[in-house]
Amino acid sequence: MLGQFIEEVYLLASQARSEGEVPVASMILEKVDSTYRFLCSSTNRIVTQADATSHAEMNCIKEACRIKKNERLIDCIMITTLEPCLMCTGAIILARLSRVYYFAPSMKGIGMSKIVNNPELNKGLNHKTELIFLEEEFPRASQMISSFFLAKRQNIQNSLTDRASGKQ
């Protein structure tokens, strides 16, 4: 069911990487009868828009709400390369997305799983979003994200070495 959409999310993440963004992409699908159809997609735009809140999930939710002319995304699901952060989790719950599929867990900060799987925090939520970790996608997604940061660290190291040796 999700196969073709998963590949499209990876392509978007690669595009974000080529633009200097962390390779995170999200897509929202709308349930129509017994199937899902594409509604919208987005990538991280934190660097390109100089906006700390311009996460792929936030951008995608805003676009989907605009398209549907409604702040509620009932009968919609999200596919995302990285587990949503605390900010995006709040937006996902407020938008009433029914389900979120993610490829790689958040290794830093508080990810969505820590909210929805915590009975104390979860009992106060006005909407329950199902969170599904697509383990089979983890190696590929994890490699994409970690290689981005490795290259970024190497570029920084090379710049520091060039400056120290007088090259610029």
PDB file of C-alpha atoms in Angstrom:
ATOM      1  CA  MET A   1       0.000   0.000   0.000  1.00  0.00           C
ATOM      2  CA  LEU A   2       2.719   2.490   0.948  1.00  0.00           C
ATOM      3  CA  GLY A   3       5.539   1.251  -1.323  1.00  0.00           C
ATOM      4  CA  GLN A   4       5.373   3.876  -4.085  1.00  0.00           C
ATOM      5  CA  PHE A   5       4.874   6.663  -1.538  1.00  0.00           C
ATOM      6  CA  ILE A   6       7.867   5.515   0.515  1.00  0.00           C
ATOM      7  CA  GLU A   7      10.110   5.799  -2.538  1.00  0.00           C
ATOM      8  CA  GLU A   8       8.790   9.309  -3.250  1.00  0.00           C
ATOM      9  CA  VAL A   9       9.557  10.369   0.332  1.00  0.00           C
ATOM     10  CA  TYR A  10      13.143   9.134  -0.077  1.00  0.00           C
ATOM     11  CA  LEU A  11      13.486  11.109  -3.322  1.00  0.00           C
ATOM     12  CA  LEU A  12      12.261  14.245  -1.558  1.00  0.00           C
ATOM     13  CA  ALA A  13      14.711  13.673   1.298  1.00  0.00           C
ATOM     14  CA  SER A  14      17.557  13.385  -1.223  1.00  0.00           C
ATOM     15  CA  GLN A  15      16.425  16.649  -2.798  1.00  0.00           C
ATOM     16  CA  ALA A  16      16.496  18.343   0.615  1.00  0.00           C
ATOM     17  CA  ARG A  17      20.038  17.068   1.148  1.00  0.00           C
ATOM     18  CA  SER A  18      21.166  18.525  -2.186  1.00  0.00           C
ATOM     19  CA  GLU A  19      19.799  21.893  -1.013  1.00  0.00           C
ATOM     20  CA  GLY A  20      21.886  21.737   2.182  1.00  0.00           C
ATOM     21  CA  GLU A  21      18.996  20.685   4.410  1.00  0.00           C
ATOM     22  CA  VAL A  22      18.913  17.703   6.739  1.00  0.00           C
ATOM     23  CA  PRO A  23      17.415  14.964   4.523  1.00  0.00           C
ATOM     24  CA  VAL A  24      13.976  14.793   6.117  1.00  0.00           C
ATOM     25  CA  ALA A  25      10.813  14.599   4.046  1.00  0.00           C
ATOM     26  CA  SER A  26       7.149  14.050   4.844  1.00  0.00           C
ATOM     27  CA  MET A  27       4.064  13.222   2.844  1.00  0.00           C
ATOM     28  CA  ILE A  28       0.378  13.319   3.726  1.00  0.00           C
ATOM     29  CA  LEU A  29      -2.064  10.905   2.140  1.00  0.00           C
ATOM     30  CA  GLU A  30      -5.837  11.214   2.314  1.00  0.00           C
ATOM     31  CA  LYS A  31      -8.105   8.190   2.634  1.00  0.00           C
ATOM     32  CA  VAL A  32     -10.552   8.027  -0.252  1.00  0.00           C
ATOM     33  CA  ASP A  33     -12.904   5.026  -0.115  1.00  0.00           C
ATOM     34  CA  SER A  34     -10.608   2.106   0.759  1.00  0.00           C
ATOM     35  CA  THR A  35      -7.355   3.538  -0.593  1.00  0.00           C
ATOM     36  CA  TYR A  36      -5.032   6.476   0.004  1.00  0.00           C
ATOM     37  CA  ARG A  37      -4.274   9.255  -2.441  1.00  0.00           C
ATOM     38  CA  PHE A  38      -1.463  11.797  -2.383  1.00  0.00           C
ATOM     39  CA  LEU A  39      -2.395  15.109  -0.772  1.00  0.00           C
ATOM     40  CA  CYS A  40       0.951  16.909  -0.356  1.00  0.00           C
ATOM     41  CA  SER A  41       4.603  16.563   0.594  1.00  0.00           C
ATOM     42  CA  SER A  42       7.407  18.696   1.925  1.00  0.00           C
ATOM     43  CA  THR A  43      10.988  18.674   3.125  1.00  0.00           C
ATOM     44  CA  ASN A  44      12.908  20.428   5.844  1.00  0.00           C
ATOM     45  CA  ARG A  45      13.432  24.091   4.889  1.00  0.00           C
ATOM     46  CA  ILE A  46      15.094  25.286   8.059  1.00  0.00           C
ATOM     47  CA  VAL A  47      18.236  26.552   6.322  1.00  0.00           C
ATOM     48  CA  THR A  48      16.676  27.809   3.084  1.00  0.00           C
ATOM     49  CA  GLN A  49      13.929  29.722   4.901  1.00  0.00           C
ATOM     50  CA  ALA A  50      16.016  30.652   7.954  1.00  0.00           C
ATOM     51  CA  ASP A  51      13.162  29.347  10.103  1.00  0.00           C
ATOM     52  CA  ALA A  52      13.735  26.918  12.982  1.00  0.00           C
ATOM     53  CA  THR A  53      10.114  25.731  12.737  1.00  0.00           C
ATOM     54  CA  SER A  54      10.274  24.846   9.038  1.00  0.00           C
ATOM     55  CA  HIS A  55      10.377  21.091   9.599  1.00  0.00           C
ATOM     56  CA  ALA A  56       9.086  18.783   6.861  1.00  0.00           C
ATOM     57  CA  GLU A  57       6.146  17.684   9.006  1.00  0.00           C
ATOM     58  CA  MET A  58       5.102  21.253   9.869  1.00  0.00           C
ATOM     59  CA  ASN A  59       5.352  22.380   6.251  1.00  0.00           C
ATOM     60  CA  CYS A  60       3.356  19.367   5.127  1.00  0.00           C
ATOM     61  CA  ILE A  61       0.595  19.889   7.710  1.00  0.00           C
ATOM     62  CA  LYS A  62       0.262  23.559   6.778  1.00  0.00           C
ATOM     63  CA  GLU A  63      -0.007  22.703   3.075  1.00  0.00           C
ATOM     64  CA  ALA A  64      -2.535  19.902   3.670  1.00  0.00           C
ATOM     65  CA  CYS A  65      -4.720  22.195   5.798  1.00  0.00           C
ATOM     66  CA  ARG A  66      -4.546  24.844   3.080  1.00  0.00           C
ATOM     67  CA  ILE A  67      -5.513  22.338   0.378  1.00  0.00           C
ATOM     68  CA  LYS A  68      -8.394  20.903   2.410  1.00  0.00           C
ATOM     69  CA  LYS A  69      -9.415  24.354   3.708  1.00  0.00           C
ATOM     70  CA  ASN A  70      -9.654  22.800   7.155  1.00  0.00           C
ATOM     71  CA  GLU A  71      -7.408  22.676  10.215  1.00  0.00           C
ATOM     72  CA  ARG A  72      -8.393  19.030  10.812  1.00  0.00           C
ATOM     73  CA  LEU A  73      -6.778  16.304   8.740  1.00  0.00           C
ATOM     74  CA  ILE A  74      -9.118  13.517   9.760  1.00  0.00           C
ATOM     75  CA  ASP A  75      -8.732  10.404   7.566  1.00  0.00           C
ATOM     76  CA  CYS A  76      -5.203  11.484   6.641  1.00  0.00           C
ATOM     77  CA  ILE A  77      -1.916   9.739   7.374  1.00  0.00           C
ATOM     78  CA  MET A  78       1.673  10.952   7.294  1.00  0.00           C
ATOM     79  CA  ILE A  79       4.802   9.181   6.082  1.00  0.00           C
ATOM     80  CA  THR A  80       8.062  10.723   7.269  1.00  0.00           C
ATOM     81  CA  THR A  81      11.727   9.773   7.130  1.00  0.00           C
ATOM     82  CA  LEU A  82      12.463  10.722  10.748  1.00  0.00           C
ATOM     83  CA  GLU A  83      10.385  10.343  13.901  1.00  0.00           C
ATOM     84  CA  PRO A  84       8.600  13.658  14.511  1.00  0.00           C
ATOM     85  CA  CYS A  85      10.062  15.949  17.188  1.00  0.00           C
ATOM     86  CA  LEU A  86       8.103  17.427  20.079  1.00  0.00           C
ATOM     87  CA  MET A  87       6.992  20.485  18.073  1.00  0.00           C
ATOM     88  CA  CYS A  88       5.813  18.399  15.122  1.00  0.00           C
ATOM     89  CA  THR A  89       4.109  15.905  17.438  1.00  0.00           C
ATOM     90  CA  GLY A  90       1.993  18.726  18.841  1.00  0.00           C
ATOM     91  CA  ALA A  91       0.994  19.851  15.346  1.00  0.00           C
ATOM     92  CA  ILE A  92       0.205  16.257  14.291  1.00  0.00           C
ATOM     93  CA  ILE A  93      -2.080  15.772  17.289  1.00  0.00           C
ATOM     94  CA  LEU A  94      -3.788  19.152  16.821  1.00  0.00           C
ATOM     95  CA  ALA A  95      -4.341  18.427  13.111  1.00  0.00           C
ATOM     96  CA  ARG A  96      -5.911  15.068  14.051  1.00  0.00           C
ATOM     97  CA  LEU A  97      -3.819  12.937  11.698  1.00  0.00           C
ATOM     98  CA  SER A  98      -4.929   9.342  12.231  1.00  0.00           C
ATOM     99  CA  ARG A  99      -1.550   7.659  11.743  1.00  0.00           C
ATOM    100  CA  VAL A 100       2.135   8.476  11.279  1.00  0.00           C
ATOM    101  CA  TYR A 101       4.618   6.090   9.669  1.00  0.00           C
ATOM    102  CA  TYR A 102       8.297   6.856  10.250  1.00  0.00           C
ATOM    103  CA  PHE A 103      11.538   5.277   9.056  1.00  0.00           C
ATOM    104  CA  ALA A 104      14.150   6.255  11.670  1.00  0.00           C
ATOM    105  CA  PRO A 105      13.688   6.957  15.379  1.00  0.00           C
ATOM    106  CA  SER A 106      14.796  10.246  16.855  1.00  0.00           C
ATOM    107  CA  MET A 107      18.143   9.775  18.568  1.00  0.00           C
ATOM    108  CA  LYS A 108      18.193  13.290  19.986  1.00  0.00           C
ATOM    109  CA  GLY A 109      15.535  15.143  21.897  1.00  0.00           C
ATOM    110  CA  ILE A 110      12.026  13.982  22.580  1.00  0.00           C
ATOM    111  CA  GLY A 111      10.458  12.143  19.669  1.00  0.00           C
ATOM    112  CA  MET A 112       6.799  11.372  19.142  1.00  0.00           C
ATOM    113  CA  SER A 113       7.134   7.832  20.548  1.00  0.00           C
ATOM    114  CA  LYS A 114       8.085   9.236  23.950  1.00  0.00           C
ATOM    115  CA  ILE A 115       4.811  11.200  23.997  1.00  0.00           C
ATOM    116  CA  VAL A 116       2.299   8.719  22.583  1.00  0.00           C
ATOM    117  CA  ASN A 117       3.791   5.720  24.423  1.00  0.00           C
ATOM    118  CA  ASN A 118       3.872   7.472  27.816  1.00  0.00           C
ATOM    119  CA  PRO A 119       0.601   6.802  29.682  1.00  0.00           C
ATOM    120  CA  GLU A 120       0.993   9.892  31.870  1.00  0.00           C
ATOM    121  CA  LEU A 121       1.486  12.232  28.920  1.00  0.00           C
ATOM    122  CA  ASN A 122      -0.883  10.403  26.587  1.00  0.00           C
ATOM    123  CA  LYS A 123      -3.921  10.523  28.904  1.00  0.00           C
ATOM    124  CA  GLY A 124      -4.156  14.295  28.558  1.00  0.00           C
ATOM    125  CA  LEU A 125      -4.157  14.300  24.752  1.00  0.00           C
ATOM    126  CA  ASN A 126      -7.415  15.201  23.055  1.00  0.00           C
ATOM    127  CA  HIS A 127      -6.625  13.012  20.036  1.00  0.00           C
ATOM    128  CA  LYS A 128      -4.764   9.724  19.715  1.00  0.00           C
ATOM    129  CA  THR A 129      -2.536   9.371  16.654  1.00  0.00           C
ATOM    130  CA  GLU A 130      -1.245   5.900  15.884  1.00  0.00           C
ATOM    131  CA  LEU A 131       2.547   5.860  15.455  1.00  0.00           C
ATOM    132  CA  ILE A 132       4.126   3.113  13.349  1.00  0.00           C
ATOM    133  CA  PHE A 133       7.873   2.546  13.049  1.00  0.00           C
ATOM    134  CA  LEU A 134       8.703   0.973   9.660  1.00  0.00           C
ATOM    135  CA  GLU A 135      11.713  -1.001  10.864  1.00  0.00           C
ATOM    136  CA  GLU A 136      12.500  -2.331   7.402  1.00  0.00           C
ATOM    137  CA  GLU A 137      13.208   1.266   6.297  1.00  0.00           C
ATOM    138  CA  PHE A 138      15.507   2.038   9.230  1.00  0.00           C
ATOM    139  CA  PRO A 139      18.865   1.026   7.647  1.00  0.00           C
ATOM    140  CA  ARG A 140      18.313   3.146   4.541  1.00  0.00           C
ATOM    141  CA  ALA A 141      16.893   6.179   6.353  1.00  0.00           C
ATOM    142  CA  SER A 142      19.499   6.041   9.095  1.00  0.00           C
ATOM    143  CA  GLN A 143      22.320   5.842   6.538  1.00  0.00           C
ATOM    144  CA  MET A 144      20.911   8.822   4.625  1.00  0.00           C
ATOM    145  CA  ILE A 145      20.751  10.991   7.745  1.00  0.00           C
ATOM    146  CA  SER A 146      24.045   9.891   9.306  1.00  0.00           C
ATOM    147  CA  SER A 147      25.958  10.290   6.022  1.00  0.00           C
ATOM    148  CA  PHE A 148      24.619  13.846   5.744  1.00  0.00           C
ATOM    149  CA  PHE A 149      26.000  14.759   9.160  1.00  0.00           C
ATOM    150  CA  LEU A 150      29.272  12.926   8.526  1.00  0.00           C
ATOM    151  CA  ALA A 151      29.797  14.938   5.319  1.00  0.00           C
ATOM    152  CA  LYS A 152      28.891  18.134   7.154  1.00  0.00           C
ATOM    153  CA  ARG A 153      31.447  17.395   9.913  1.00  0.00           C
ATOM    154  CA  GLN A 154      34.099  16.571   7.294  1.00  0.00           C
ATOM    155  CA  ASN A 155      33.428  19.865   5.483  1.00  0.00           C
ATOM    156  CA  ILE A 156      33.791  21.769   8.747  1.00  0.00           C
ATOM    157  CA  GLN A 157      37.018  19.918   9.555  1.00  0.00           C
ATOM    158  CA  ASN A 158      38.399  20.606   6.075  1.00  0.00           C
ATOM    159  CA  SER A 159      37.551  24.322   6.427  1.00  0.00           C
ATOM    160  CA  LEU A 160      39.312  24.493   9.784  1.00  0.00           C
ATOM    161  CA  THR A 161      42.367  22.685   8.364  1.00  0.00           C
ATOM    162  CA  ASP A 162      42.448  25.046   5.350  1.00  0.00           C
ATOM    163  CA  ARG A 163      42.266  28.105   7.592  1.00  0.00           C
ATOM    164  CA  ALA A 164      45.008  26.789   9.864  1.00  0.00           C
ATOM    165  CA  SER A 165      47.287  26.157   6.893  1.00  0.00           C
ATOM    166  CA  GLY A 166      46.539  29.532   5.306  1.00  0.00           C
ATOM    167  CA  LYS A 167      44.394  28.192   2.417  1.00  0.00           C
ATOM    168  CA  GLN A 168      41.081  29.861   1.748  1.00  0.00           C
TER     169      GLN A 168
END
